[in-house]
């Protein structure tokens, strides 16, 4: 049982495990960047890692939203269009995160930054 974060796993460990289990390929990269930022106590790296996490979340959100739209139209879809759409969603998610996103990066940063 934890009370106000006392007695439980660290927020860094929780974030690392959550990302590894959610997004296997990209999650491993985020976990590595997050670990390096925490070890070096570099605020800029930590903020970047938090933005990357928010971008991963937004990318997943965009993919799930797009999956709800019925397929079809004038021209049949092919693999190239699917790859382009995935790349577009990834870049859109990164730009959204850099522009402030939904506030997830800032909340993560506040939780993971070293307490003084």
CSV table of N, CA, C and O in Angstrom, one decimal:
chain,number,residue,atom,x,y,z
A,1,UNK,N,0.8,-1.2,0.0
A,1,UNK,CA,0.0,0.0,0.0
A,1,UNK,C,0.9,1.2,0.0
A,1,UNK,O,1.9,1.3,0.7
A,2,UNK,N,0.5,2.2,-0.8
A,2,UNK,CA,1.3,3.5,-0.8
A,2,UNK,C,0.4,4.6,-0.4
A,2,UNK,O,-0.8,4.6,-0.7
A,3,UNK,N,1.0,5.6,0.2
A,3,UNK,CA,0.3,6.8,0.6
A,3,UNK,C,1.2,8.0,0.1
A,3,UNK,O,2.3,8.1,0.5
A,4,UNK,N,0.6,8.7,-0.9
A,4,UNK,CA,1.3,9.8,-1.4
A,4,UNK,C,2.7,9.4,-2.0
A,4,UNK,O,3.7,10.1,-1.9
A,5,UNK,N,2.8,8.3,-2.6
A,5,UNK,CA,4.0,7.8,-3.2
A,5,UNK,C,5.0,7.2,-2.2
A,5,UNK,O,6.0,6.7,-2.6
A,6,UNK,N,4.7,7.1,-1.0
A,6,UNK,CA,5.6,6.6,0.0
A,6,UNK,C,5.4,5.1,0.1
A,6,UNK,O,4.3,4.6,0.2
A,7,UNK,N,6.5,4.3,0.0
A,7,UNK,CA,6.4,2.9,0.2
A,7,UNK,C,6.2,2.1,-1.1
A,7,UNK,O,6.2,0.9,-1.1
A,8,UNK,N,6.0,2.8,-2.2
A,8,UNK,CA,5.8,2.1,-3.5
A,8,UNK,C,7.0,2.3,-4.4
A,8,UNK,O,8.0,2.9,-4.1
A,9,UNK,N,6.9,1.7,-5.6
A,9,UNK,CA,8.0,1.8,-6.6
A,9,UNK,C,8.1,3.3,-7.0
A,9,UNK,O,7.2,4.1,-7.0
A,10,UNK,N,9.3,3.6,-7.5
A,10,UNK,CA,9.6,5.0,-7.9
A,10,UNK,C,8.8,5.3,-9.2
A,10,UNK,O,8.5,4.4,-10.0
A,11,UNK,N,8.5,6.6,-9.4
A,11,UNK,CA,7.8,7.0,-10.6
A,11,UNK,C,8.6,6.6,-11.8
A,11,UNK,O,8.0,6.3,-12.9
A,12,UNK,N,9.9,6.7,-11.7
A,12,UNK,CA,10.7,6.4,-12.9
A,12,UNK,C,10.6,4.9,-13.3
A,12,UNK,O,10.4,4.6,-14.4
A,13,UNK,N,10.6,4.0,-12.3
A,13,UNK,CA,10.4,2.6,-12.5
A,13,UNK,C,9.0,2.3,-13.1
A,13,UNK,O,8.8,1.6,-14.0
A,14,UNK,N,8.0,3.0,-12.5
A,14,UNK,CA,6.6,2.8,-13.0
A,14,UNK,C,6.5,3.2,-14.5
A,14,UNK,O,5.9,2.5,-15.3
A,15,UNK,N,7.1,4.4,-14.8
A,15,UNK,CA,7.0,4.9,-16.2
A,15,UNK,C,7.7,3.9,-17.2
A,15,UNK,O,7.2,3.6,-18.2
A,16,UNK,N,8.9,3.5,-16.7
A,16,UNK,CA,9.7,2.6,-17.6
A,16,UNK,C,8.9,1.3,-17.9
A,16,UNK,O,8.8,0.8,-19.0
A,17,UNK,N,8.4,0.7,-16.8
A,17,UNK,CA,7.6,-0.6,-17.0
A,17,UNK,C,6.4,-0.4,-17.8
A,17,UNK,O,6.0,-1.2,-18.6
A,18,UNK,N,5.7,0.7,-17.6
A,18,UNK,CA,4.4,1.0,-18.4
A,18,UNK,C,4.7,1.1,-19.8
A,18,UNK,O,4.0,0.5,-20.7
A,19,UNK,N,5.8,1.8,-20.2
A,19,UNK,CA,6.1,2.0,-21.6
A,19,UNK,C,6.6,0.7,-22.2
A,19,UNK,O,6.2,0.4,-23.4
A,20,UNK,N,7.4,-0.1,-21.5
A,20,UNK,CA,7.9,-1.3,-22.1
A,20,UNK,C,6.7,-2.3,-22.4
A,20,UNK,O,6.8,-3.0,-23.4
A,21,UNK,N,5.7,-2.3,-21.5
A,21,UNK,CA,4.6,-3.3,-21.8
A,21,UNK,C,3.6,-2.8,-22.8
A,21,UNK,O,3.0,-3.6,-23.4
A,22,UNK,N,3.6,-1.5,-23.0
A,22,UNK,CA,2.6,-0.9,-23.9
A,22,UNK,C,3.1,-0.9,-25.4
A,22,UNK,O,2.4,-1.3,-26.3
A,23,UNK,N,4.3,-0.4,-25.6
A,23,UNK,CA,4.8,-0.2,-26.9
A,23,UNK,C,6.1,-0.9,-27.0
A,23,UNK,O,7.2,-0.3,-26.8
A,24,UNK,N,6.2,-2.2,-27.4
A,24,UNK,CA,7.4,-3.0,-27.3
A,24,UNK,C,8.6,-2.4,-28.0
A,24,UNK,O,9.6,-2.2,-27.4
A,25,UNK,N,8.5,-2.1,-29.3
A,25,UNK,CA,9.7,-1.5,-30.0
A,25,UNK,C,10.1,-0.1,-29.6
A,25,UNK,O,11.2,0.1,-29.1
A,26,UNK,N,9.2,0.8,-29.7
A,26,UNK,CA,9.4,2.2,-29.3
A,26,UNK,C,9.6,2.3,-27.8
A,26,UNK,O,10.3,3.2,-27.4
A,27,UNK,N,8.9,1.5,-27.0
A,27,UNK,CA,9.0,1.6,-25.6
A,27,UNK,C,10.4,1.3,-25.1
A,27,UNK,O,10.8,1.9,-24.1
A,28,UNK,N,11.1,0.4,-25.7
A,28,UNK,CA,12.4,0.1,-25.3
A,28,UNK,C,13.3,1.3,-25.4
A,28,UNK,O,14.2,1.6,-24.6
A,29,UNK,N,13.2,1.9,-26.6
A,29,UNK,CA,14.0,3.1,-26.8
A,29,UNK,C,13.7,4.2,-25.8
A,29,UNK,O,14.6,4.9,-25.3
A,30,UNK,N,12.4,4.5,-25.5
A,30,UNK,CA,12.0,5.5,-24.6
A,30,UNK,C,12.6,5.1,-23.2
A,30,UNK,O,13.1,6.0,-22.5
A,31,UNK,N,12.5,3.9,-22.8
A,31,UNK,CA,13.0,3.4,-21.5
A,31,UNK,C,14.5,3.7,-21.4
A,31,UNK,O,15.0,4.1,-20.3
A,32,UNK,N,15.2,3.5,-22.5
A,32,UNK,CA,16.7,3.7,-22.5
A,32,UNK,C,17.0,5.2,-22.3
A,32,UNK,O,17.8,5.6,-21.5
A,33,UNK,N,16.3,6.0,-23.1
A,33,UNK,CA,16.5,7.5,-23.0
A,33,UNK,C,16.1,8.0,-21.6
A,33,UNK,O,16.8,8.8,-21.0
A,34,UNK,N,15.0,7.5,-21.1
A,34,UNK,CA,14.6,7.9,-19.8
A,34,UNK,C,15.6,7.5,-18.7
A,34,UNK,O,15.9,8.3,-17.8
A,35,UNK,N,16.1,6.3,-18.8
A,35,UNK,CA,17.2,5.9,-17.8
A,35,UNK,C,18.4,6.8,-17.9
A,35,UNK,O,18.9,7.2,-16.9
A,36,UNK,N,18.8,7.1,-19.1
A,36,UNK,CA,20.0,7.9,-19.3
A,36,UNK,C,19.8,9.3,-18.7
A,36,UNK,O,20.6,9.9,-18.1
A,37,UNK,N,18.6,9.9,-19.0
A,37,UNK,CA,18.3,11.2,-18.5
A,37,UNK,C,18.2,11.2,-16.9
A,37,UNK,O,18.7,12.2,-16.3
A,38,UNK,N,17.7,10.2,-16.3
A,38,UNK,CA,17.6,10.1,-14.9
A,38,UNK,C,19.0,10.0,-14.3
A,38,UNK,O,19.3,10.6,-13.2
A,39,UNK,N,19.9,9.2,-14.9
A,39,UNK,CA,21.2,9.0,-14.4
A,39,UNK,C,22.0,10.2,-14.4
A,39,UNK,O,22.8,10.5,-13.5
A,40,UNK,N,21.9,11.0,-15.5
A,40,UNK,CA,22.7,12.2,-15.7
A,40,UNK,C,22.1,13.4,-15.1
A,40,UNK,O,22.8,14.4,-15.0
A,41,UNK,N,20.9,13.3,-14.6
A,41,UNK,CA,20.2,14.4,-14.0
A,41,UNK,C,20.2,15.6,-14.9
A,41,UNK,O,20.3,16.8,-14.5
A,42,UNK,N,20.0,15.3,-16.2
A,42,UNK,CA,20.0,16.4,-17.2
A,42,UNK,C,18.5,16.8,-17.5
A,42,UNK,O,17.8,15.9,-18.1
A,43,UNK,N,18.1,18.0,-17.1
A,43,UNK,CA,16.7,18.4,-17.3
A,43,UNK,C,16.3,18.4,-18.8
A,43,UNK,O,15.2,18.0,-19.1
A,44,UNK,N,17.2,18.8,-19.6
A,44,UNK,CA,16.9,18.9,-21.1
A,44,UNK,C,16.6,17.5,-21.6
A,44,UNK,O,15.6,17.3,-22.4
A,45,UNK,N,17.4,16.5,-21.3
A,45,UNK,CA,17.2,15.2,-21.7
A,45,UNK,C,15.9,14.6,-21.2
A,45,UNK,O,15.2,13.9,-21.8
A,46,UNK,N,15.7,14.9,-19.9
A,46,UNK,CA,14.4,14.4,-19.2
A,46,UNK,C,13.2,15.0,-19.9
A,46,UNK,O,12.2,14.3,-20.2
A,47,UNK,N,13.2,16.3,-20.2
A,47,UNK,CA,12.1,16.9,-20.8
A,47,UNK,C,11.9,16.3,-22.2
A,47,UNK,O,10.8,16.0,-22.6
A,48,UNK,N,13.0,16.1,-22.9
A,48,UNK,CA,12.9,15.4,-24.3
A,48,UNK,C,12.3,14.0,-24.2
A,48,UNK,O,11.5,13.6,-25.0
A,49,UNK,N,12.7,13.3,-23.2
A,49,UNK,CA,12.2,11.9,-23.0
A,49,UNK,C,10.7,12.0,-22.7
A,49,UNK,O,9.9,11.1,-23.2
A,50,UNK,N,10.3,12.9,-21.9
A,50,UNK,CA,8.9,13.1,-21.5
A,50,UNK,C,8.1,13.5,-22.8
A,50,UNK,O,6.9,13.0,-23.0
A,51,UNK,N,8.6,14.3,-23.6
A,51,UNK,CA,7.9,14.7,-24.8
A,51,UNK,C,7.8,13.5,-25.8
A,51,UNK,O,6.8,13.3,-26.4
A,52,UNK,N,8.9,12.7,-25.8
A,52,UNK,CA,8.8,11.5,-26.6
A,52,UNK,C,7.8,10.5,-26.1
A,52,UNK,O,7.0,9.9,-26.9
A,53,UNK,N,7.6,10.4,-24.8
A,53,UNK,CA,6.6,9.6,-24.2
A,53,UNK,C,5.2,10.1,-24.6
A,53,UNK,O,4.3,9.3,-25.0
A,54,UNK,N,5.0,11.4,-24.5
A,54,UNK,CA,3.7,12.0,-24.9
A,54,UNK,C,3.5,11.8,-26.4
A,54,UNK,O,2.3,11.4,-26.8
A,55,UNK,N,4.5,11.9,-27.2
A,55,UNK,CA,4.3,11.6,-28.7
A,55,UNK,C,3.9,10.2,-28.9
A,55,UNK,O,3.1,9.9,-29.8
A,56,UNK,N,4.5,9.2,-28.2
A,56,UNK,CA,4.1,7.8,-28.3
A,56,UNK,C,2.7,7.6,-28.0
A,56,UNK,O,1.9,6.9,-28.7
A,57,UNK,N,2.3,8.3,-26.9
A,57,UNK,CA,0.9,8.2,-26.5
A,57,UNK,C,-0.1,8.7,-27.6
A,57,UNK,O,-1.1,8.1,-27.9
A,58,UNK,N,0.3,9.9,-28.0
A,58,UNK,CA,-0.5,10.6,-29.1
A,58,UNK,C,-0.6,9.8,-30.4
A,58,UNK,O,-1.6,9.7,-31.0
A,59,UNK,N,0.6,9.2,-30.7
A,59,UNK,CA,0.6,8.3,-31.9
A,59,UNK,C,-0.3,7.1,-31.8
A,59,UNK,O,-1.1,6.8,-32.7
A,60,UNK,N,-0.3,6.5,-30.6
A,60,UNK,CA,-1.2,5.4,-30.4
A,60,UNK,C,-2.7,5.9,-30.4
A,60,UNK,O,-3.6,5.2,-31.0
A,61,UNK,N,-2.9,7.0,-29.9
A,61,UNK,CA,-4.3,7.6,-29.9
A,61,UNK,C,-4.8,7.9,-31.3
A,61,UNK,O,-5.9,7.5,-31.7
A,62,UNK,N,-3.9,8.5,-32.1
A,62,UNK,CA,-4.3,8.7,-33.5
A,62,UNK,C,-4.5,7.4,-34.3
A,62,UNK,O,-5.4,7.4,-35.1
A,63,UNK,N,-3.7,6.4,-34.0
A,63,UNK,CA,-3.9,5.1,-34.7
A,63,UNK,C,-5.2,4.5,-34.3
A,63,UNK,O,-5.9,4.0,-35.2
A,64,UNK,N,-5.5,4.6,-33.1
A,64,UNK,CA,-6.8,4.0,-32.6
A,64,UNK,C,-8.0,4.8,-33.1
A,64,UNK,O,-9.0,4.2,-33.5
A,65,UNK,N,-7.9,6.1,-33.2
A,65,UNK,CA,-9.0,6.9,-33.7
A,65,UNK,C,-9.2,6.6,-35.2
A,65,UNK,O,-10.3,6.5,-35.7
A,66,UNK,N,-8.0,6.5,-36.0
A,66,UNK,CA,-8.1,6.2,-37.4
A,66,UNK,C,-8.7,4.8,-37.7
A,66,UNK,O,-9.4,4.6,-38.7
A,67,UNK,N,-8.5,3.9,-36.8
A,67,UNK,CA,-9.1,2.5,-36.9
A,67,UNK,C,-10.6,2.5,-36.8
A,67,UNK,O,-11.2,1.6,-37.3
A,68,UNK,N,-11.2,3.5,-36.2
A,68,UNK,CA,-12.6,3.6,-36.1
A,68,UNK,C,-13.3,4.1,-37.4
A,68,UNK,O,-14.5,3.9,-37.5
A,69,UNK,N,-12.5,4.7,-38.3
A,69,UNK,CA,-13.1,5.2,-39.5
A,69,UNK,C,-13.3,4.1,-40.5
A,69,UNK,O,-12.3,3.4,-40.8
A,70,UNK,N,-14.4,3.9,-41.1
A,70,UNK,CA,-14.6,2.9,-42.1
A,70,UNK,C,-13.7,3.1,-43.3
A,70,UNK,O,-13.5,4.2,-43.8
A,71,UNK,N,-13.2,2.0,-43.8
A,71,UNK,CA,-12.3,2.0,-45.0
A,71,UNK,C,-13.2,2.0,-46.2
A,71,UNK,O,-14.3,1.4,-46.2
A,72,UNK,N,-12.7,2.5,-47.2
A,72,UNK,CA,-13.4,2.5,-48.5
A,72,UNK,C,-13.2,3.9,-49.2
A,72,UNK,O,-12.6,4.8,-48.7
A,73,UNK,N,-13.8,4.0,-50.3
A,73,UNK,CA,-13.7,5.2,-51.1
A,73,UNK,C,-13.5,5.0,-52.5
A,73,UNK,O,-13.8,3.9,-53.0
A,74,UNK,N,-13.1,6.0,-53.2
A,74,UNK,CA,-13.0,5.9,-54.7
A,74,UNK,C,-11.9,4.9,-55.2
A,74,UNK,O,-12.1,4.2,-56.1
A,75,UNK,N,-10.8,5.0,-54.5
A,75,UNK,CA,-9.6,4.1,-54.9
A,75,UNK,C,-9.3,3.1,-53.7
A,75,UNK,O,-9.4,3.5,-52.6
A,76,UNK,N,-8.9,1.9,-54.1
A,76,UNK,CA,-8.6,1.0,-53.1
A,76,UNK,C,-7.3,1.4,-52.4
A,76,UNK,O,-6.4,2.0,-53.0
A,77,UNK,N,-7.2,1.1,-51.1
A,77,UNK,CA,-6.0,1.4,-50.3
A,77,UNK,C,-4.9,0.3,-50.6
A,77,UNK,O,-5.2,-0.8,-50.8
A,78,UNK,N,-3.6,0.7,-50.5
A,78,UNK,CA,-2.5,-0.2,-50.7
A,78,UNK,C,-1.5,0.0,-49.5
A,78,UNK,O,-1.8,0.8,-48.7
A,79,UNK,N,-0.5,-0.8,-49.5
A,79,UNK,CA,0.5,-0.8,-48.4
A,79,UNK,C,1.2,0.6,-48.3
A,79,UNK,O,1.5,1.0,-47.2
A,80,UNK,N,1.5,1.2,-49.4
A,80,UNK,CA,2.2,2.4,-49.4
A,80,UNK,C,1.4,3.5,-48.7
A,80,UNK,O,1.9,4.3,-48.0
A,81,UNK,N,0.1,3.5,-49.0
A,81,UNK,CA,-0.8,4.5,-48.3
A,81,UNK,C,-0.9,4.3,-46.8
A,81,UNK,O,-0.8,5.2,-46.0
A,82,UNK,N,-0.9,3.0,-46.4
A,82,UNK,CA,-0.9,2.7,-45.0
A,82,UNK,C,0.4,3.1,-44.3
A,82,UNK,O,0.4,3.6,-43.2
A,83,UNK,N,1.5,2.9,-45.0
A,83,UNK,CA,2.8,3.3,-44.4
A,83,UNK,C,2.9,4.8,-44.3
A,83,UNK,O,3.3,5.3,-43.3
A,84,UNK,N,2.4,5.5,-45.4
A,84,UNK,CA,2.5,6.9,-45.3
A,84,UNK,C,1.6,7.5,-44.2
A,84,UNK,O,2.0,8.4,-43.5
A,85,UNK,N,0.4,6.9,-44.0
A,85,UNK,CA,-0.5,7.4,-43.0
A,85,UNK,C,0.1,7.1,-41.6
A,85,UNK,O,0.0,8.0,-40.7
A,86,UNK,N,0.8,6.0,-41.4
A,86,UNK,CA,1.4,5.7,-40.1
A,86,UNK,C,2.6,6.7,-39.9
A,86,UNK,O,2.7,7.3,-38.7
A,87,UNK,N,3.3,7.0,-40.9
A,87,UNK,CA,4.4,8.0,-40.8
A,87,UNK,C,3.8,9.4,-40.5
A,87,UNK,O,4.4,10.2,-39.7
A,88,UNK,N,2.8,9.8,-41.1
A,88,UNK,CA,2.1,11.0,-40.9
A,88,UNK,C,1.6,11.2,-39.5
A,88,UNK,O,1.8,12.2,-38.8
A,89,UNK,N,1.0,10.1,-39.0
A,89,UNK,CA,0.5,10.1,-37.6
A,89,UNK,C,1.6,10.3,-36.6
A,89,UNK,O,1.5,11.0,-35.6
A,90,UNK,N,2.8,9.6,-36.9
A,90,UNK,CA,3.9,9.7,-36.0
A,90,UNK,C,4.5,11.1,-36.0
A,90,UNK,O,4.8,11.6,-34.9
A,91,UNK,N,4.6,11.7,-37.1
A,91,UNK,CA,5.1,13.1,-37.2
A,91,UNK,C,4.1,14.1,-36.6
A,91,UNK,O,4.5,15.0,-35.9
A,92,UNK,N,2.9,13.9,-36.9
A,92,UNK,CA,1.8,14.7,-36.3
A,92,UNK,C,1.9,14.6,-34.8
A,92,UNK,O,1.8,15.7,-34.1
A,93,UNK,N,2.0,13.4,-34.2
A,93,UNK,CA,2.1,13.2,-32.8
A,93,UNK,C,3.3,13.9,-32.2
A,93,UNK,O,3.2,14.6,-31.2
A,94,UNK,N,4.5,13.9,-32.9
A,94,UNK,CA,5.7,14.5,-32.4
A,94,UNK,C,5.5,16.0,-32.4
A,94,UNK,O,5.9,16.7,-31.4
A,95,UNK,N,4.9,16.6,-33.4
A,95,UNK,CA,4.7,18.0,-33.5
A,95,UNK,C,3.7,18.5,-32.5
A,95,UNK,O,3.8,19.6,-31.9
A,96,UNK,N,2.7,17.7,-32.2
A,96,UNK,CA,1.7,18.0,-31.2
A,96,UNK,C,2.4,18.1,-29.8
A,96,UNK,O,2.1,19.0,-29.0
A,97,UNK,N,3.2,17.1,-29.6
A,97,UNK,CA,3.9,17.0,-28.3
A,97,UNK,C,4.8,18.2,-28.1
A,97,UNK,O,4.9,18.8,-27.0
A,98,UNK,N,5.6,18.6,-29.1
A,98,UNK,CA,6.5,19.7,-29.1
A,98,UNK,C,5.7,21.1,-28.9
A,98,UNK,O,6.2,22.0,-28.2
A,99,UNK,N,4.5,21.1,-29.4
A,99,UNK,CA,3.7,22.3,-29.2
A,99,UNK,C,2.9,22.4,-27.9
A,99,UNK,O,2.2,23.4,-27.7
A,100,UNK,N,3.1,21.5,-27.0
A,100,UNK,CA,2.5,21.5,-25.7
A,100,UNK,C,1.6,20.3,-25.5
A,100,UNK,O,1.2,20.0,-24.4
A,101,UNK,N,1.2,19.7,-26.6
A,101,UNK,CA,0.4,18.5,-26.5
A,101,UNK,C,-0.8,18.6,-25.6
A,101,UNK,O,-1.5,19.6,-25.6
A,102,UNK,N,-1.0,17.5,-24.8
A,102,UNK,CA,-2.2,17.4,-23.9
A,102,UNK,C,-1.7,17.6,-22.5
A,102,UNK,O,-2.5,17.4,-21.6
A,103,UNK,N,-0.5,17.9,-22.2
A,103,UNK,CA,0.0,18.2,-20.9
A,103,UNK,C,0.6,17.0,-20.2
A,103,UNK,O,1.1,17.0,-19.1
A,104,UNK,N,0.6,15.8,-20.9
A,104,UNK,CA,1.2,14.6,-20.4
A,104,UNK,C,2.7,14.8,-20.1
A,104,UNK,O,3.2,14.3,-19.1
A,105,UNK,N,3.4,15.3,-21.1
A,105,UNK,CA,4.9,15.5,-20.9
A,105,UNK,C,5.2,16.3,-19.7
A,105,UNK,O,6.2,16.0,-19.0
A,106,UNK,N,4.5,17.4,-19.5
A,106,UNK,CA,4.8,18.3,-18.3
A,106,UNK,C,4.5,17.5,-17.0
A,106,UNK,O,5.3,17.6,-16.1
A,107,UNK,N,3.4,16.8,-17.0
A,107,UNK,CA,3.1,16.0,-15.8
A,107,UNK,C,4.2,15.0,-15.5
A,107,UNK,O,4.6,14.8,-14.4
A,108,UNK,N,4.6,14.3,-16.5
A,108,UNK,CA,5.7,13.3,-16.4
A,108,UNK,C,6.9,13.9,-15.9
A,108,UNK,O,7.6,13.4,-15.0
A,109,UNK,N,7.3,15.0,-16.5
A,109,UNK,CA,8.5,15.7,-16.1
A,109,UNK,C,8.5,16.2,-14.7
A,109,UNK,O,9.4,15.9,-13.9
A,110,UNK,N,7.4,16.7,-14.2
A,110,UNK,CA,7.2,17.1,-12.8
A,110,UNK,C,7.4,15.9,-11.9
A,110,UNK,O,7.9,16.1,-10.8
A,111,UNK,N,6.9,14.8,-12.3
A,111,UNK,CA,6.9,13.6,-11.4
A,111,UNK,C,8.3,13.0,-11.4
A,111,UNK,O,8.7,12.4,-10.4
A,112,UNK,N,9.0,13.0,-12.6
A,112,UNK,CA,10.3,12.3,-12.7
A,112,UNK,C,11.5,13.1,-12.4
A,112,UNK,O,12.6,12.6,-12.1
A,113,UNK,N,11.4,14.4,-12.4
A,113,UNK,CA,12.6,15.3,-12.1
A,113,UNK,C,13.1,15.1,-10.7
A,113,UNK,O,12.3,14.8,-9.8
A,114,UNK,N,14.4,15.2,-10.5
A,114,UNK,CA,14.9,15.0,-9.2
A,114,UNK,C,14.4,16.0,-8.2
A,114,UNK,O,14.4,17.2,-8.5
A,115,UNK,N,14.0,15.6,-7.1
A,115,UNK,CA,13.5,16.5,-6.0
A,115,UNK,C,14.6,17.1,-5.3
A,115,UNK,O,15.6,16.4,-4.9
A,116,UNK,N,14.6,18.4,-5.1
A,116,UNK,CA,15.7,19.1,-4.4
A,116,UNK,C,15.3,19.5,-3.0
A,116,UNK,O,14.2,19.6,-2.6
